[in-house]
């Protein structure tokens, strides 16, 4: 009799535990996270803008391209916006944040023609789904710079970037550009955003220093303006890939509860 009671109690405990696990799984609140980031690009016909966010439910409609009806980038009030074309959605690595597991989602977007220079400070990603749901997520700052006609060549040989010393956040601080020769005087350098950039030449290496801001910055173009007015461009280059962006970004993380 004792054996029967033991087996019955064991079975009841197992059923109860299974119910709790299933119930907790069903009650998990769907969330989406973004990180304030400086998105800066040189425009050309083939340029793809990549925006990332994180979801704790990888099967949510926001992770499926066929669920999208309209997508655009804007300021919060939508008084300034640019409609973009969704090219693809990629599911990337998984990260843990505040005890939950999130999958990184990368949207690849194609922008319309931009004449000159276009920026949206405190930009938002706006998504209309075919199920009539509308979402607006803060993403950081967006800068798009049109290439100029008066370009000149700059004979660089390699390119690498670094974070600031003792800095964990995925933020470019220094870019080094070794080169073969330089026959013009550089007057200024930009990464296509409003970040202040200083530079120096040392032993055939062009060294850039980017002033710190509270934004992620892991890829950027380089725009070199010479004293004679000509310009040299180095296209967008991904300098670093971090797999703990959420953990390292702290107050830059924006949390949204999804429908």
Coordinates of C-alpha atoms in Angstrom, one line a residue, residues 55-207:
X55 CA 12.9 39.5 -29.1
X56 CA 12.3 36.9 -26.4
X57 CA 9.8 35.1 -28.7
X58 CA 11.6 34.2 -32.0
X59 CA 8.3 33.2 -33.6
X60 CA 6.6 36.6 -33.1
X61 CA 5.2 38.1 -36.4
X62 CA 8.0 40.8 -36.2
X63 CA 10.5 38.1 -37.1
X64 CA 8.7 37.0 -40.3
X65 CA 9.1 39.1 -43.5
X66 CA 5.7 38.1 -44.8
X67 CA 4.0 39.7 -41.8
X68 CA 5.3 43.2 -42.7
X69 CA 3.0 45.7 -44.6
X70 CA 5.0 49.0 -44.3
X71 CA 8.2 50.0 -42.6
X72 CA 9.7 53.5 -42.2
X73 CA 12.2 55.5 -40.1
X74 CA 11.2 58.7 -38.4
X75 CA 11.5 61.0 -35.4
X76 CA 9.1 60.3 -32.5
X77 CA 6.4 62.7 -33.8
X78 CA 6.8 61.4 -37.3
X79 CA 7.2 65.0 -38.6
X80 CA 10.4 63.7 -40.3
X81 CA 10.4 60.3 -41.9
X82 CA 11.8 58.2 -44.7
X83 CA 10.1 55.1 -46.0
X84 CA 12.3 52.1 -46.6
X85 CA 12.1 48.7 -48.3
X86 CA 12.5 45.6 -46.3
X87 CA 15.0 43.4 -48.1
X88 CA 15.4 40.6 -45.6
X89 CA 15.1 39.5 -42.0
X90 CA 17.9 37.5 -40.4
X91 CA 17.8 35.7 -37.1
X92 CA 21.3 36.0 -35.5
X93 CA 22.8 35.0 -32.2
X94 CA 21.1 34.6 -28.8
X95 CA 21.9 36.8 -25.7
X96 CA 20.7 36.7 -22.1
X97 CA 19.4 39.9 -20.4
X98 CA 17.8 40.3 -17.0
X99 CA 17.2 36.6 -16.7
X100 CA 15.5 36.2 -20.1
X101 CA 16.8 34.9 -23.5
X102 CA 16.6 37.1 -26.5
X103 CA 17.4 36.5 -30.2
X104 CA 19.0 39.2 -32.2
X105 CA 17.0 40.1 -35.3
X106 CA 18.6 42.1 -38.2
X107 CA 16.5 44.0 -40.6
X108 CA 18.1 44.7 -44.0
X109 CA 16.6 47.9 -45.4
X110 CA 17.0 49.7 -48.7
X111 CA 16.6 53.5 -48.5
X112 CA 15.3 55.7 -51.3
X113 CA 17.5 58.2 -53.1
X114 CA 19.0 60.7 -50.7
X115 CA 20.3 64.0 -52.1
X116 CA 23.2 65.4 -50.0
X117 CA 22.9 64.7 -46.3
X118 CA 20.0 63.3 -44.3
X119 CA 19.7 62.8 -40.6
X120 CA 17.1 61.8 -38.0
X121 CA 18.2 62.4 -34.4
X122 CA 16.5 60.2 -31.9
X123 CA 15.2 58.0 -34.7
X124 CA 12.4 55.4 -34.4
X125 CA 11.8 52.3 -36.4
X126 CA 8.1 52.2 -37.4
X127 CA 6.5 48.9 -38.5
X128 CA 2.9 48.2 -39.8
X129 CA 2.0 44.6 -39.9
X130 CA -0.6 42.9 -42.1
X131 CA -2.5 42.1 -38.9
X132 CA -3.1 45.9 -38.4
X133 CA -0.6 46.2 -35.5
X134 CA 1.6 49.2 -35.5
X135 CA 4.9 49.4 -33.6
X136 CA 7.3 52.3 -33.0
X137 CA 10.8 51.5 -31.5
X138 CA 13.5 53.9 -30.6
X139 CA 16.8 52.9 -32.3
X140 CA 19.2 55.9 -31.8
X141 CA 20.4 58.3 -34.6
X142 CA 20.4 57.8 -38.4
X143 CA 22.8 59.6 -40.8
X144 CA 22.9 59.1 -44.5
X145 CA 25.6 60.9 -46.6
X146 CA 25.4 61.1 -50.3
X147 CA 28.8 60.6 -52.1
X148 CA 30.1 63.6 -53.8
X149 CA 31.4 63.8 -57.4
X150 CA 34.8 65.5 -56.7
X151 CA 36.3 62.3 -55.3
X152 CA 40.0 61.5 -55.2
X153 CA 41.9 58.3 -54.3
X154 CA 43.5 57.6 -51.0
X155 CA 45.9 54.7 -51.1
X156 CA 45.1 53.0 -47.8
X157 CA 46.2 49.4 -47.2
X158 CA 44.3 48.2 -44.2
X159 CA 41.7 49.4 -41.7
X160 CA 41.0 48.5 -38.1
X161 CA 39.1 50.0 -35.2
X162 CA 39.3 49.8 -31.4
X163 CA 37.2 50.6 -28.3
X164 CA 38.5 53.1 -25.7
X165 CA 40.6 51.6 -23.0
X166 CA 38.6 49.8 -20.3
X167 CA 35.5 50.3 -22.3
X168 CA 33.1 47.4 -22.7
X169 CA 30.4 49.1 -24.7
X170 CA 30.5 48.4 -28.4
X171 CA 31.6 51.8 -29.3
X172 CA 34.4 52.8 -31.7
X173 CA 36.9 55.1 -30.2
X174 CA 40.0 54.8 -32.5
X175 CA 40.4 53.9 -36.2
X176 CA 43.8 53.3 -37.7
X177 CA 44.3 53.5 -41.5
X178 CA 47.8 52.5 -42.7
X179 CA 48.5 53.9 -46.2
X180 CA 51.3 53.8 -48.9
X181 CA 51.6 57.5 -49.6
X182 CA 49.7 60.8 -49.3
X183 CA 50.3 63.7 -51.6
X184 CA 47.6 66.0 -50.3
X185 CA 46.9 67.9 -47.1
X186 CA 43.9 66.6 -45.1
X187 CA 41.7 69.4 -43.8
X188 CA 39.0 67.4 -42.0
X189 CA 37.7 63.9 -41.4
X190 CA 34.1 62.7 -40.7
X191 CA 32.4 59.4 -40.1
X192 CA 29.2 60.8 -41.7
X193 CA 27.5 61.7 -38.3
X194 CA 27.7 64.5 -35.8
X195 CA 30.5 62.7 -33.9
X196 CA 33.6 64.9 -33.5
X197 CA 36.6 63.2 -35.1
X198 CA 40.2 64.3 -34.7
X199 CA 43.2 62.8 -36.5
X200 CA 47.0 62.7 -36.8
X201 CA 49.5 61.2 -39.2
X202 CA 52.2 59.0 -37.8
X203 CA 54.6 56.6 -39.6
X204 CA 52.3 56.2 -42.6
X205 CA 49.2 55.6 -40.4
X206 CA 46.2 57.9 -40.3
X207 CA 44.9 57.7 -36.8

